[in-house]
Structure formats: structure tokens, C-alpha cells
């Protein structure tokens, strides 16, 4: 069976291929002479609009990452072909590790210490809180959000969550839907955004939402750049409404060199790197899901156009 890949460039194809079982013939999606009618599966990141519609026998499209907004945005996306998000266990683990690092970095004032080190300044930093004294509120409790919640709990940090539907995660207070957003925010000392990019989440992290957090809250943004209004975040840092932010996603990416977030003393910028499982890990996961599809089973993390993720 032929599977085409468009993720990481043509040079990444051998690495992808090494992770799939040998009966899967893994090809670069722009390979000259490749007959599109022979292609059964596609694994893609940010495909050119209209390209997926050119494979007439596709059985499934896989995002090479957890968010498939860049694929769903294709106006010619073949609607009858299942679109599946790639969320291997390793993605949830890495996301949990990143968020724990970010939350601890905010509590330990890592940005301030890095600036002091660069200036060779030995100034005592006296963080007012233990990390475990501040409640982390996670927006988005999918596979990554739930695993992240458990890892934070492992550090002794209280966790609450906000999601579309109510969740039952031991020890995690669950807030659901627009009606409960304000109550969720009011008790959130560090806000973690793990939401998918949908019409509803576009621009959600803006001044009105930030104003509902307790004064001096922290922000960890690992969703999508389109969810945030960056000038509002920087203004909230300047006013003291936010005490610090770790931002991993931006619009556009790469973040332009003249963007003030790069040098803001309250911001740690990371280059969309929060959770990147290896290609081998992702290939193993996708191969497992293909085996499920071939057995006629319903795959996990199926994109639902009505929900938008
Ligand atoms: C990365 O942002 C992903 O969607 O996997």
C-alpha cells in the first residue's frame, strides 16, 4: 500500500519510512512519476490547498501533528475521507513535560534569572509562591490536556480544567462550556491553553479574558497563535495583570525578529516546540491506526467538522 508524506520535507521521508512496517510503501508526496491513483494514505503538515483532492483512492488523511486546522482549512479537502489527528502517547507525555517546565519556570522566575545571568547580576530572587500554591487552569482537556493535568498533579500542583463537555479526571475540578468560563478563570492562577484552533477559539486569549484572571496570573500558550491577541498579552504583562508568560505559538510563525515579545522581560518565547514526537514515534502510531482502519474499526482522534477539531 502506498502512503505519501508531506511533513519535514523530502529529506525526512526515510525517517518516516523507517517507522512504518515494510508492507507500507512510504513516498514523498511530490515524487515525480508517482501515480496518484495508487495512493491510499497521506500523512501531511500544512498541505497546499487542493492537493489532497488529487488522490482519488485515499482511505484516510493523517495530520502529522495533533492539530489539523491547517488541513481542514483546505476548501477542496475530500470530505468523505476520514481526517485523523496524530496524538501518540509520546505527544501527550512531551506536552506534559513542556507544560510542567513552563509552569515551574514561571513560579521560579526563570526569565528574570536568565536576564540577570546575561547581565552577570547576582540579585536575590525571592519568588513569592511555591508552584504548588498556585492553581493551574488548563483550557482544553483532550488527550494532551488530561495527561498534562496528571503530571502537574504529580508535582503537587492543584489543577482545574475547562472544556466543551464536562470531564471526570480525579482531583481536577471540571468547568464546561461558555457559562462556566468566568468561574474557571476566577480561580486560575496559571492559565494553560491547550485548545484546538477552531472558529470559537480564535482570538480567545485577549484583554477581556485576561482581565478575568486573578491579578498577577501566569500564562502558558501551547495551542495555536490565532487564539491569542499578542499586544493584549504584552499589555497585561506591562500592567501587572499577568506576571509572566511562556508563549510557544504565534501568528505568523516564525515570530518576526522585530516582534516585541522576543525581548519582553516577562515573556519566554519558544519556537512552536512544546510537543514534537519523533517521526518514528508518530509513524508507529499512524501504522497502528491504519491497522485499525483496515480491520473496520473506528479510529481515535477523528476530526469532526461540526466541532472543528
Ligand atoms: C503542533 O502544533 C501539532 O499540532 O502537533
PDB file of C-alpha atoms and ligand atoms in Angstrom:
ATOM      1  CA  UNK A   1       0.000   0.000   0.000  1.00  0.00           C
ATOM      2  CA  UNK A   2       1.295   3.450  -0.845  1.00  0.00           C
ATOM      3  CA  UNK A   3       1.379   6.176   1.781  1.00  0.00           C
ATOM      4  CA  UNK A   4       2.534   9.668   0.852  1.00  0.00           C
ATOM      5  CA  UNK A   5       4.168  12.022   3.322  1.00  0.00           C
ATOM      6  CA  UNK A   6       4.353  15.788   3.305  1.00  0.00           C
ATOM      7  CA  UNK A   7       5.898  16.676   6.620  1.00  0.00           C
ATOM      8  CA  UNK A   8       9.501  17.644   7.219  1.00  0.00           C
ATOM      9  CA  UNK A   9      10.413  17.795   3.516  1.00  0.00           C
ATOM     10  CA  UNK A  10      11.577  15.127   1.070  1.00  0.00           C
ATOM     11  CA  UNK A  11      14.686  14.520   3.177  1.00  0.00           C
ATOM     12  CA  UNK A  12      12.514  13.345   6.092  1.00  0.00           C
ATOM     13  CA  UNK A  13      10.902  10.508   4.107  1.00  0.00           C
ATOM     14  CA  UNK A  14      13.488   7.820   5.029  1.00  0.00           C
ATOM     15  CA  UNK A  15      12.952   8.602   8.718  1.00  0.00           C
ATOM     16  CA  UNK A  16       9.186   8.302   8.302  1.00  0.00           C
ATOM     17  CA  UNK A  17       9.575   5.107   6.265  1.00  0.00           C
ATOM     18  CA  UNK A  18      11.749   3.517   8.947  1.00  0.00           C
ATOM     19  CA  UNK A  19       8.896   3.814  11.428  1.00  0.00           C
ATOM     20  CA  UNK A  20       6.280   2.090   9.233  1.00  0.00           C
ATOM     21  CA  UNK A  21       6.027  -1.674   8.695  1.00  0.00           C
ATOM     22  CA  UNK A  22       7.711  -2.843   5.478  1.00  0.00           C
ATOM     23  CA  UNK A  23       4.445  -3.553   3.609  1.00  0.00           C
ATOM     24  CA  UNK A  24       3.759   0.181   3.629  1.00  0.00           C
ATOM     25  CA  UNK A  25       5.426   1.895   0.704  1.00  0.00           C
ATOM     26  CA  UNK A  26       6.230   5.388   2.009  1.00  0.00           C
ATOM     27  CA  UNK A  27       6.808   8.068  -0.652  1.00  0.00           C
ATOM     28  CA  UNK A  28       7.388  11.805  -0.794  1.00  0.00           C
ATOM     29  CA  UNK A  29       4.166  13.362  -1.954  1.00  0.00           C
ATOM     30  CA  UNK A  30       5.765  15.312  -4.778  1.00  0.00           C
ATOM     31  CA  UNK A  31       7.676  12.303  -6.066  1.00  0.00           C
ATOM     32  CA  UNK A  32       7.946  12.612  -9.856  1.00  0.00           C
ATOM     33  CA  UNK A  33       6.010   9.922 -11.727  1.00  0.00           C
ATOM     34  CA  UNK A  34       4.028   8.769  -8.670  1.00  0.00           C
ATOM     35  CA  UNK A  35       0.560   7.629  -9.826  1.00  0.00           C
ATOM     36  CA  UNK A  36      -1.913   9.471  -7.532  1.00  0.00           C
ATOM     37  CA  UNK A  37      -4.464   6.679  -8.063  1.00  0.00           C
ATOM     38  CA  UNK A  38      -2.236   4.240  -6.172  1.00  0.00           C
ATOM     39  CA  UNK A  39      -2.049   6.345  -3.027  1.00  0.00           C
ATOM     40  CA  UNK A  40      -4.162   5.043  -0.118  1.00  0.00           C
ATOM     41  CA  UNK A  41      -2.946   7.094   2.834  1.00  0.00           C
ATOM     42  CA  UNK A  42      -1.486  10.560   3.312  1.00  0.00           C
ATOM     43  CA  UNK A  43       0.412  11.984   6.283  1.00  0.00           C
ATOM     44  CA  UNK A  44       0.620  15.751   5.947  1.00  0.00           C
ATOM     45  CA  UNK A  45       1.504  19.048   7.583  1.00  0.00           C
ATOM     46  CA  UNK A  46       0.217  22.253   6.003  1.00  0.00           C
ATOM     47  CA  UNK A  47      -0.629  20.763   2.575  1.00  0.00           C
ATOM     48  CA  UNK A  48      -1.136  23.081  -0.406  1.00  0.00           C
ATOM     49  CA  UNK A  49      -4.907  23.599  -0.780  1.00  0.00           C
ATOM     50  CA  UNK A  50      -6.417  21.306  -3.394  1.00  0.00           C
ATOM     51  CA  UNK A  51      -3.602  18.753  -3.375  1.00  0.00           C
ATOM     52  CA  UNK A  52      -5.309  16.101  -1.234  1.00  0.00           C
ATOM     53  CA  UNK A  53      -8.291  16.111  -3.598  1.00  0.00           C
ATOM     54  CA  UNK A  54      -5.966  14.877  -6.345  1.00  0.00           C
ATOM     55  CA  UNK A  55      -5.578  11.412  -4.804  1.00  0.00           C
ATOM     56  CA  UNK A  56      -8.774   9.625  -5.921  1.00  0.00           C
ATOM     57  CA  UNK A  57      -8.389   6.482  -3.745  1.00  0.00           C
ATOM     58  CA  UNK A  58      -7.362   7.968  -0.424  1.00  0.00           C
ATOM     59  CA  UNK A  59      -8.646   5.926   2.522  1.00  0.00           C
ATOM     60  CA  UNK A  60      -7.543   8.330   5.254  1.00  0.00           C
ATOM     61  CA  UNK A  61      -5.633  11.553   5.777  1.00  0.00           C
ATOM     62  CA  UNK A  62      -3.427  11.864   8.863  1.00  0.00           C
ATOM     63  CA  UNK A  63      -2.193  15.131  10.275  1.00  0.00           C
ATOM     64  CA  UNK A  64       1.451  14.684  11.180  1.00  0.00           C
ATOM     65  CA  UNK A  65       0.697  16.571  14.387  1.00  0.00           C
ATOM     66  CA  UNK A  66      -2.071  16.901  16.932  1.00  0.00           C
ATOM     67  CA  UNK A  67      -3.795  19.908  15.364  1.00  0.00           C
ATOM     68  CA  UNK A  68      -5.253  19.542  11.870  1.00  0.00           C
ATOM     69  CA  UNK A  69      -6.546  23.098  11.418  1.00  0.00           C
ATOM     70  CA  UNK A  70      -4.050  23.634   8.572  1.00  0.00           C
ATOM     71  CA  UNK A  71      -5.553  20.634   6.717  1.00  0.00           C
ATOM     72  CA  UNK A  72      -9.215  21.318   7.499  1.00  0.00           C
ATOM     73  CA  UNK A  73      -8.754  24.843   6.098  1.00  0.00           C
ATOM     74  CA  UNK A  74      -8.340  23.385   2.580  1.00  0.00           C
ATOM     75  CA  UNK A  75     -11.578  24.298   0.751  1.00  0.00           C
ATOM     76  CA  UNK A  76     -11.134  21.263  -1.528  1.00  0.00           C
ATOM     77  CA  UNK A  77     -10.479  18.768   1.266  1.00  0.00           C
ATOM     78  CA  UNK A  78     -12.182  15.499   0.247  1.00  0.00           C
ATOM     79  CA  UNK A  79     -14.984  15.387   2.831  1.00  0.00           C
ATOM     80  CA  UNK A  80     -15.664  11.648   2.511  1.00  0.00           C
ATOM     81  CA  UNK A  81     -12.120  10.751   3.578  1.00  0.00           C
ATOM     82  CA  UNK A  82     -11.535  10.491   7.356  1.00  0.00           C
ATOM     83  CA  UNK A  83      -9.123  13.101   8.689  1.00  0.00           C
ATOM     84  CA  UNK A  84      -7.258  11.827  11.734  1.00  0.00           C
ATOM     85  CA  UNK A  85      -5.165  13.717  14.282  1.00  0.00           C
ATOM     86  CA  UNK A  86      -1.838  12.221  15.303  1.00  0.00           C
ATOM     87  CA  UNK A  87      -1.779  12.022  19.091  1.00  0.00           C
ATOM     88  CA  UNK A  88       0.568   9.240  20.139  1.00  0.00           C
ATOM     89  CA  UNK A  89       1.208   8.733  23.822  1.00  0.00           C
ATOM     90  CA  UNK A  90       4.598  10.390  23.335  1.00  0.00           C
ATOM     91  CA  UNK A  91       2.886  13.644  22.246  1.00  0.00           C
ATOM     92  CA  UNK A  92       0.910  13.811  25.476  1.00  0.00           C
ATOM     93  CA  UNK A  93       3.992  12.975  27.535  1.00  0.00           C
ATOM     94  CA  UNK A  94       6.119  15.644  25.852  1.00  0.00           C
ATOM     95  CA  UNK A  95       3.349  18.212  26.170  1.00  0.00           C
ATOM     96  CA  UNK A  96       3.031  17.395  29.855  1.00  0.00           C
ATOM     97  CA  UNK A  97       6.777  17.773  30.294  1.00  0.00           C
ATOM     98  CA  UNK A  98       6.764  21.117  28.491  1.00  0.00           C
ATOM     99  CA  UNK A  99       3.854  22.499  30.491  1.00  0.00           C
ATOM    100  CA  UNK A 100       5.389  21.353  33.794  1.00  0.00           C
ATOM    101  CA  UNK A 101       8.650  23.069  32.756  1.00  0.00           C
ATOM    102  CA  UNK A 102       6.742  26.228  31.775  1.00  0.00           C
ATOM    103  CA  UNK A 103       4.686  26.335  34.980  1.00  0.00           C
ATOM    104  CA  UNK A 104       7.796  25.778  37.098  1.00  0.00           C
ATOM    105  CA  UNK A 105       9.711  28.375  35.056  1.00  0.00           C
ATOM    106  CA  UNK A 106       7.024  30.933  35.833  1.00  0.00           C
ATOM    107  CA  UNK A 107       6.990  30.024  39.527  1.00  0.00           C
ATOM    108  CA  UNK A 108      10.791  30.113  39.740  1.00  0.00           C
ATOM    109  CA  UNK A 109      11.086  33.291  37.648  1.00  0.00           C
ATOM    110  CA  UNK A 110      13.356  31.633  35.104  1.00  0.00           C
ATOM    111  CA  UNK A 111      13.104  34.528  32.663  1.00  0.00           C
ATOM    112  CA  UNK A 112      14.263  37.034  35.273  1.00  0.00           C
ATOM    113  CA  UNK A 113      17.152  34.799  36.271  1.00  0.00           C
ATOM    114  CA  UNK A 114      18.241  34.337  32.639  1.00  0.00           C
ATOM    115  CA  UNK A 115      18.287  38.112  32.175  1.00  0.00           C
ATOM    116  CA  UNK A 116      20.228  38.545  35.410  1.00  0.00           C
ATOM    117  CA  UNK A 117      22.730  35.918  34.344  1.00  0.00           C
ATOM    118  CA  UNK A 118      23.212  37.626  30.983  1.00  0.00           C
ATOM    119  CA  UNK A 119      23.949  40.829  32.924  1.00  0.00           C
ATOM    120  CA  UNK A 120      26.216  38.970  35.433  1.00  0.00           C
ATOM    121  CA  UNK A 121      23.933  40.367  38.132  1.00  0.00           C
ATOM    122  CA  UNK A 122      23.793  38.450  41.430  1.00  0.00           C
ATOM    123  CA  UNK A 123      20.462  39.608  42.749  1.00  0.00           C
ATOM    124  CA  UNK A 124      18.404  37.521  45.096  1.00  0.00           C
ATOM    125  CA  UNK A 125      15.193  36.335  43.524  1.00  0.00           C
ATOM    126  CA  UNK A 126      12.541  35.701  46.101  1.00  0.00           C
ATOM    127  CA  UNK A 127       9.597  34.084  44.336  1.00  0.00           C
ATOM    128  CA  UNK A 128       6.546  34.816  46.462  1.00  0.00           C
ATOM    129  CA  UNK A 129       4.869  31.451  45.813  1.00  0.00           C
ATOM    130  CA  UNK A 130       5.712  27.805  45.764  1.00  0.00           C
ATOM    131  CA  UNK A 131       4.494  26.385  42.440  1.00  0.00           C
ATOM    132  CA  UNK A 132       2.160  24.134  44.426  1.00  0.00           C
ATOM    133  CA  UNK A 133       0.461  27.193  45.955  1.00  0.00           C
ATOM    134  CA  UNK A 134      -0.905  28.314  42.591  1.00  0.00           C
ATOM    135  CA  UNK A 135      -3.765  26.594  40.771  1.00  0.00           C
ATOM    136  CA  UNK A 136      -3.131  25.761  37.141  1.00  0.00           C
ATOM    137  CA  UNK A 137      -6.198  26.014  34.900  1.00  0.00           C
ATOM    138  CA  UNK A 138      -5.990  24.045  31.659  1.00  0.00           C
ATOM    139  CA  UNK A 139      -8.214  25.085  28.767  1.00  0.00           C
ATOM    140  CA  UNK A 140      -8.679  22.021  26.595  1.00  0.00           C
ATOM    141  CA  UNK A 141      -8.790  18.601  28.233  1.00  0.00           C
ATOM    142  CA  UNK A 142      -8.156  16.243  25.343  1.00  0.00           C
ATOM    143  CA  UNK A 143      -5.525  13.509  25.498  1.00  0.00           C
ATOM    144  CA  UNK A 144      -2.728  16.031  25.970  1.00  0.00           C
ATOM    145  CA  UNK A 145      -4.619  18.192  28.443  1.00  0.00           C
ATOM    146  CA  UNK A 146      -5.602  15.246  30.618  1.00  0.00           C
ATOM    147  CA  UNK A 147      -2.098  13.784  30.691  1.00  0.00           C
ATOM    148  CA  UNK A 148      -0.671  17.227  31.452  1.00  0.00           C
ATOM    149  CA  UNK A 149      -3.132  17.623  34.327  1.00  0.00           C
ATOM    150  CA  UNK A 150      -1.939  14.362  35.873  1.00  0.00           C
ATOM    151  CA  UNK A 151       1.712  15.306  35.520  1.00  0.00           C
ATOM    152  CA  UNK A 152       1.108  18.687  37.192  1.00  0.00           C
ATOM    153  CA  UNK A 153      -0.742  16.907  39.975  1.00  0.00           C
ATOM    154  CA  UNK A 154       2.332  14.716  40.372  1.00  0.00           C
ATOM    155  CA  UNK A 155       4.248  17.892  41.238  1.00  0.00           C
ATOM    156  CA  UNK A 156       1.689  18.690  43.906  1.00  0.00           C
ATOM    157  CA  UNK A 157       0.111  21.472  41.847  1.00  0.00           C
ATOM    158  CA  UNK A 158      -3.674  21.920  42.080  1.00  0.00           C
ATOM    159  CA  UNK A 159      -5.328  21.659  38.655  1.00  0.00           C
ATOM    160  CA  UNK A 160      -8.675  22.673  37.221  1.00  0.00           C
ATOM    161  CA  UNK A 161      -9.854  22.331  33.637  1.00  0.00           C
ATOM    162  CA  UNK A 162     -12.206  23.961  31.165  1.00  0.00           C
ATOM    163  CA  UNK A 163     -13.554  22.111  28.151  1.00  0.00           C
ATOM    164  CA  UNK A 164     -16.611  21.859  25.913  1.00  0.00           C
ATOM    165  CA  UNK A 165     -18.043  18.933  27.802  1.00  0.00           C
ATOM    166  CA  UNK A 166     -17.595  18.024  31.462  1.00  0.00           C
ATOM    167  CA  UNK A 167     -14.650  15.732  32.236  1.00  0.00           C
ATOM    168  CA  UNK A 168     -14.154  13.271  35.017  1.00  0.00           C
ATOM    169  CA  UNK A 169     -10.469  13.389  35.911  1.00  0.00           C
ATOM    170  CA  UNK A 170      -9.730  12.522  39.541  1.00  0.00           C
ATOM    171  CA  UNK A 171      -8.819  15.620  41.525  1.00  0.00           C
ATOM    172  CA  UNK A 172      -9.360  18.020  38.605  1.00  0.00           C
ATOM    173  CA  UNK A 173     -12.273  20.440  39.011  1.00  0.00           C
ATOM    174  CA  UNK A 174     -14.111  20.393  35.688  1.00  0.00           C
ATOM    175  CA  UNK A 175     -15.696  23.513  34.205  1.00  0.00           C
ATOM    176  CA  UNK A 176     -17.626  23.164  30.968  1.00  0.00           C
ATOM    177  CA  UNK A 177     -18.868  25.464  28.269  1.00  0.00           C
ATOM    178  CA  UNK A 178     -19.123  29.223  27.886  1.00  0.00           C
ATOM    179  CA  UNK A 179     -21.309  29.578  31.004  1.00  0.00           C
ATOM    180  CA  UNK A 180     -18.584  28.277  33.310  1.00  0.00           C
ATOM    181  CA  UNK A 181     -15.619  30.049  31.746  1.00  0.00           C
ATOM    182  CA  UNK A 182     -15.650  33.032  34.103  1.00  0.00           C
ATOM    183  CA  UNK A 183     -15.769  30.843  37.215  1.00  0.00           C
ATOM    184  CA  UNK A 184     -12.912  28.770  35.814  1.00  0.00           C
ATOM    185  CA  UNK A 185     -10.795  31.857  35.140  1.00  0.00           C
ATOM    186  CA  UNK A 186     -11.505  33.430  38.534  1.00  0.00           C
ATOM    187  CA  UNK A 187      -9.735  30.533  40.297  1.00  0.00           C
ATOM    188  CA  UNK A 188      -6.909  30.055  37.787  1.00  0.00           C
ATOM    189  CA  UNK A 189      -3.500  31.381  38.847  1.00  0.00           C
ATOM    190  CA  UNK A 190      -1.667  29.996  35.832  1.00  0.00           C
ATOM    191  CA  UNK A 191      -3.641  29.624  32.617  1.00  0.00           C
ATOM    192  CA  UNK A 192      -2.538  26.903  30.184  1.00  0.00           C
ATOM    193  CA  UNK A 193      -4.095  26.992  26.715  1.00  0.00           C
ATOM    194  CA  UNK A 194      -4.210  23.588  25.068  1.00  0.00           C
ATOM    195  CA  UNK A 195      -7.249  24.294  22.931  1.00  0.00           C
ATOM    196  CA  UNK A 196      -7.549  23.267  19.291  1.00  0.00           C
ATOM    197  CA  UNK A 197      -7.765  26.031  16.679  1.00  0.00           C
ATOM    198  CA  UNK A 198     -11.437  26.454  15.805  1.00  0.00           C
ATOM    199  CA  UNK A 199     -13.699  29.371  14.909  1.00  0.00           C
ATOM    200  CA  UNK A 200     -14.713  29.507  18.595  1.00  0.00           C
ATOM    201  CA  UNK A 201     -11.182  29.664  19.968  1.00  0.00           C
ATOM    202  CA  UNK A 202      -9.843  32.279  17.538  1.00  0.00           C
ATOM    203  CA  UNK A 203      -8.729  35.347  19.491  1.00  0.00           C
ATOM    204  CA  UNK A 204      -9.921  33.910  22.821  1.00  0.00           C
ATOM    205  CA  UNK A 205      -6.766  34.919  24.724  1.00  0.00           C
ATOM    206  CA  UNK A 206      -7.334  38.658  24.647  1.00  0.00           C
ATOM    207  CA  UNK A 207      -7.823  41.500  27.115  1.00  0.00           C
ATOM    208  CA  UNK A 208     -11.397  40.576  28.223  1.00  0.00           C
ATOM    209  CA  UNK A 209     -10.373  37.014  29.145  1.00  0.00           C
ATOM    210  CA  UNK A 210      -7.079  38.056  30.746  1.00  0.00           C
ATOM    211  CA  UNK A 211      -8.931  40.591  32.911  1.00  0.00           C
ATOM    212  CA  UNK A 212     -10.949  37.755  34.463  1.00  0.00           C
ATOM    213  CA  UNK A 213      -7.856  36.014  35.829  1.00  0.00           C
ATOM    214  CA  UNK A 214      -6.626  36.915  39.324  1.00  0.00           C
ATOM    215  CA  UNK A 215      -4.117  39.774  39.207  1.00  0.00           C
ATOM    216  CA  UNK A 216      -0.559  38.533  38.637  1.00  0.00           C
ATOM    217  CA  UNK A 217      -1.598  35.322  36.881  1.00  0.00           C
ATOM    218  CA  UNK A 218       0.757  33.385  34.618  1.00  0.00           C
ATOM    219  CA  UNK A 219       0.063  32.273  31.048  1.00  0.00           C
ATOM    220  CA  UNK A 220       1.310  29.254  29.128  1.00  0.00           C
ATOM    221  CA  UNK A 221       0.184  29.244  25.499  1.00  0.00           C
ATOM    222  CA  UNK A 222       0.730  25.947  23.696  1.00  0.00           C
ATOM    223  CA  UNK A 223      -2.383  25.967  21.483  1.00  0.00           C
ATOM    224  CA  UNK A 224      -2.273  27.979  18.296  1.00  0.00           C
ATOM    225  CA  UNK A 225      -1.136  31.523  17.567  1.00  0.00           C
ATOM    226  CA  UNK A 226      -4.507  32.530  16.138  1.00  0.00           C
ATOM    227  CA  UNK A 227      -6.020  32.067  19.616  1.00  0.00           C
ATOM    228  CA  UNK A 228      -4.113  34.992  21.079  1.00  0.00           C
ATOM    229  CA  UNK A 229      -4.036  38.748  20.692  1.00  0.00           C
ATOM    230  CA  UNK A 230      -0.344  39.239  21.388  1.00  0.00           C
ATOM    231  CA  UNK A 231      -0.478  43.015  22.040  1.00  0.00           C
ATOM    232  CA  UNK A 232      -3.140  42.332  24.706  1.00  0.00           C
ATOM    233  CA  UNK A 233      -0.866  39.780  26.391  1.00  0.00           C
ATOM    234  CA  UNK A 234       2.067  42.194  26.401  1.00  0.00           C
ATOM    235  CA  UNK A 235      -0.173  44.981  27.758  1.00  0.00           C
ATOM    236  CA  UNK A 236      -1.400  42.661  30.536  1.00  0.00           C
ATOM    237  CA  UNK A 237       2.230  41.907  31.439  1.00  0.00           C
ATOM    238  CA  UNK A 238       3.075  45.612  31.488  1.00  0.00           C
ATOM    239  CA  UNK A 239       0.119  46.409  33.736  1.00  0.00           C
ATOM    240  CA  UNK A 240       0.861  43.554  36.142  1.00  0.00           C
ATOM    241  CA  UNK A 241      -2.364  41.734  35.335  1.00  0.00           C
ATOM    242  CA  UNK A 242      -0.083  38.953  34.102  1.00  0.00           C
ATOM    243  CA  UNK A 243       3.171  38.245  35.935  1.00  0.00           C
ATOM    244  CA  UNK A 244       4.778  36.147  33.215  1.00  0.00           C
ATOM    245  CA  UNK A 245       4.082  34.196  30.043  1.00  0.00           C
ATOM    246  CA  UNK A 246       5.538  31.257  28.163  1.00  0.00           C
ATOM    247  CA  UNK A 247       4.462  31.513  24.537  1.00  0.00           C
ATOM    248  CA  UNK A 248       5.159  28.642  22.145  1.00  0.00           C
ATOM    249  CA  UNK A 249       2.838  29.568  19.261  1.00  0.00           C
ATOM    250  CA  UNK A 250       2.420  32.696  17.187  1.00  0.00           C
ATOM    251  CA  UNK A 251       0.828  34.150  14.096  1.00  0.00           C
ATOM    252  CA  UNK A 252       2.795  34.314  11.904  1.00  0.00           C
ATOM    253  CA  UNK A 253       5.456  31.709  12.555  1.00  0.00           C
ATOM    254  CA  UNK A 254       8.361  32.184  12.678  1.00  0.00           C
ATOM    255  CA  UNK A 255       7.794  35.121  15.011  1.00  0.00           C
ATOM    256  CA  UNK A 256       9.250  38.137  13.122  1.00  0.00           C
ATOM    257  CA  UNK A 257      12.571  39.386  14.574  1.00  0.00           C
ATOM    258  CA  UNK A 258      11.141  42.828  15.352  1.00  0.00           C
ATOM    259  CA  UNK A 259       8.235  41.477  17.420  1.00  0.00           C
ATOM    260  CA  UNK A 260       8.398  42.932  20.975  1.00  0.00           C
ATOM    261  CA  UNK A 261       7.648  39.506  22.510  1.00  0.00           C
ATOM    262  CA  UNK A 262      11.247  38.453  21.772  1.00  0.00           C
ATOM    263  CA  UNK A 263      12.715  40.943  24.228  1.00  0.00           C
ATOM    264  CA  UNK A 264       9.883  41.441  26.710  1.00  0.00           C
ATOM    265  CA  UNK A 265      11.250  40.714  30.202  1.00  0.00           C
ATOM    266  CA  UNK A 266       8.048  38.895  31.139  1.00  0.00           C
ATOM    267  CA  UNK A 267       7.980  36.505  28.176  1.00  0.00           C
ATOM    268  CA  UNK A 268       9.729  33.237  27.440  1.00  0.00           C
ATOM    269  CA  UNK A 269       9.445  32.629  23.680  1.00  0.00           C
ATOM    270  CA  UNK A 270       9.797  29.082  22.383  1.00  0.00           C
ATOM    271  CA  UNK A 271       9.587  28.198  18.660  1.00  0.00           C
ATOM    272  CA  UNK A 272       6.432  26.001  18.439  1.00  0.00           C
ATOM    273  CA  UNK A 273       8.323  23.218  20.078  1.00  0.00           C
ATOM    274  CA  UNK A 274       6.156  22.175  23.017  1.00  0.00           C
ATOM    275  CA  UNK A 275       5.376  18.674  21.842  1.00  0.00           C
ATOM    276  CA  UNK A 276       7.169  17.168  18.891  1.00  0.00           C
ATOM    277  CA  UNK A 277       7.290  13.374  18.987  1.00  0.00           C
ATOM    278  CA  UNK A 278       9.916  11.822  16.712  1.00  0.00           C
ATOM    279  CA  UNK A 279       8.881  10.718  13.229  1.00  0.00           C
ATOM    280  CA  UNK A 280       9.449   7.111  14.285  1.00  0.00           C
ATOM    281  CA  UNK A 281       7.043   7.556  17.223  1.00  0.00           C
ATOM    282  CA  UNK A 282       4.435   9.178  15.001  1.00  0.00           C
ATOM    283  CA  UNK A 283       4.847   6.584  12.249  1.00  0.00           C
ATOM    284  CA  UNK A 284       4.329   3.747  14.748  1.00  0.00           C
ATOM    285  CA  UNK A 285       1.180   5.412  15.996  1.00  0.00           C
ATOM    286  CA  UNK A 286      -0.194   6.055  12.490  1.00  0.00           C
ATOM    287  CA  UNK A 287       0.616   2.480  11.424  1.00  0.00           C
ATOM    288  CA  UNK A 288      -1.422   1.256  14.388  1.00  0.00           C
ATOM    289  CA  UNK A 289      -4.369   3.428  13.406  1.00  0.00           C
ATOM    290  CA  UNK A 290      -4.139   2.241   9.776  1.00  0.00           C
ATOM    291  CA  UNK A 291      -4.318  -1.344  11.059  1.00  0.00           C
ATOM    292  CA  UNK A 292      -7.491  -0.399  12.957  1.00  0.00           C
ATOM    293  CA  UNK A 293      -8.995   1.171   9.826  1.00  0.00           C
ATOM    294  CA  UNK A 294      -8.153  -1.904   7.780  1.00  0.00           C
ATOM    295  CA  UNK A 295      -9.985  -4.021  10.379  1.00  0.00           C
ATOM    296  CA  UNK A 296     -13.001  -1.740  10.016  1.00  0.00           C
ATOM    297  CA  UNK A 297     -12.642  -0.198  13.487  1.00  0.00           C
ATOM    298  CA  UNK A 298     -13.317   3.428  14.331  1.00  0.00           C
ATOM    299  CA  UNK A 299     -10.027   5.280  14.762  1.00  0.00           C
ATOM    300  CA  UNK A 300      -9.258   7.570  17.714  1.00  0.00           C
ATOM    301  CA  UNK A 301      -8.889  11.347  17.255  1.00  0.00           C
ATOM    302  CA  UNK A 302     -11.105  11.516  14.185  1.00  0.00           C
ATOM    303  CA  UNK A 303     -11.648  15.102  13.035  1.00  0.00           C
ATOM    304  CA  UNK A 304     -15.261  16.208  13.406  1.00  0.00           C
ATOM    305  CA  UNK A 305     -16.149  19.149  11.111  1.00  0.00           C
ATOM    306  CA  UNK A 306     -19.065  20.134  13.367  1.00  0.00           C
ATOM    307  CA  UNK A 307     -16.730  20.552  16.376  1.00  0.00           C
ATOM    308  CA  UNK A 308     -13.901  21.927  14.281  1.00  0.00           C
ATOM    309  CA  UNK A 309     -11.238  19.560  15.662  1.00  0.00           C
TER     310      UNK A 309
HETATM  311  C1  LIG B   1       1.626  21.014  16.699  1.00  0.00           C
HETATM  312  O1  LIG B   1       1.296  22.128  16.942  1.00  0.00           O
HETATM  313  C2  LIG B   1       0.699  19.959  16.423  1.00  0.00           C
HETATM  314  O2  LIG B   1      -0.455  20.236  16.080  1.00  0.00           O
HETATM  315  O3  LIG B   1       1.094  18.796  16.558  1.00  0.00           O
END
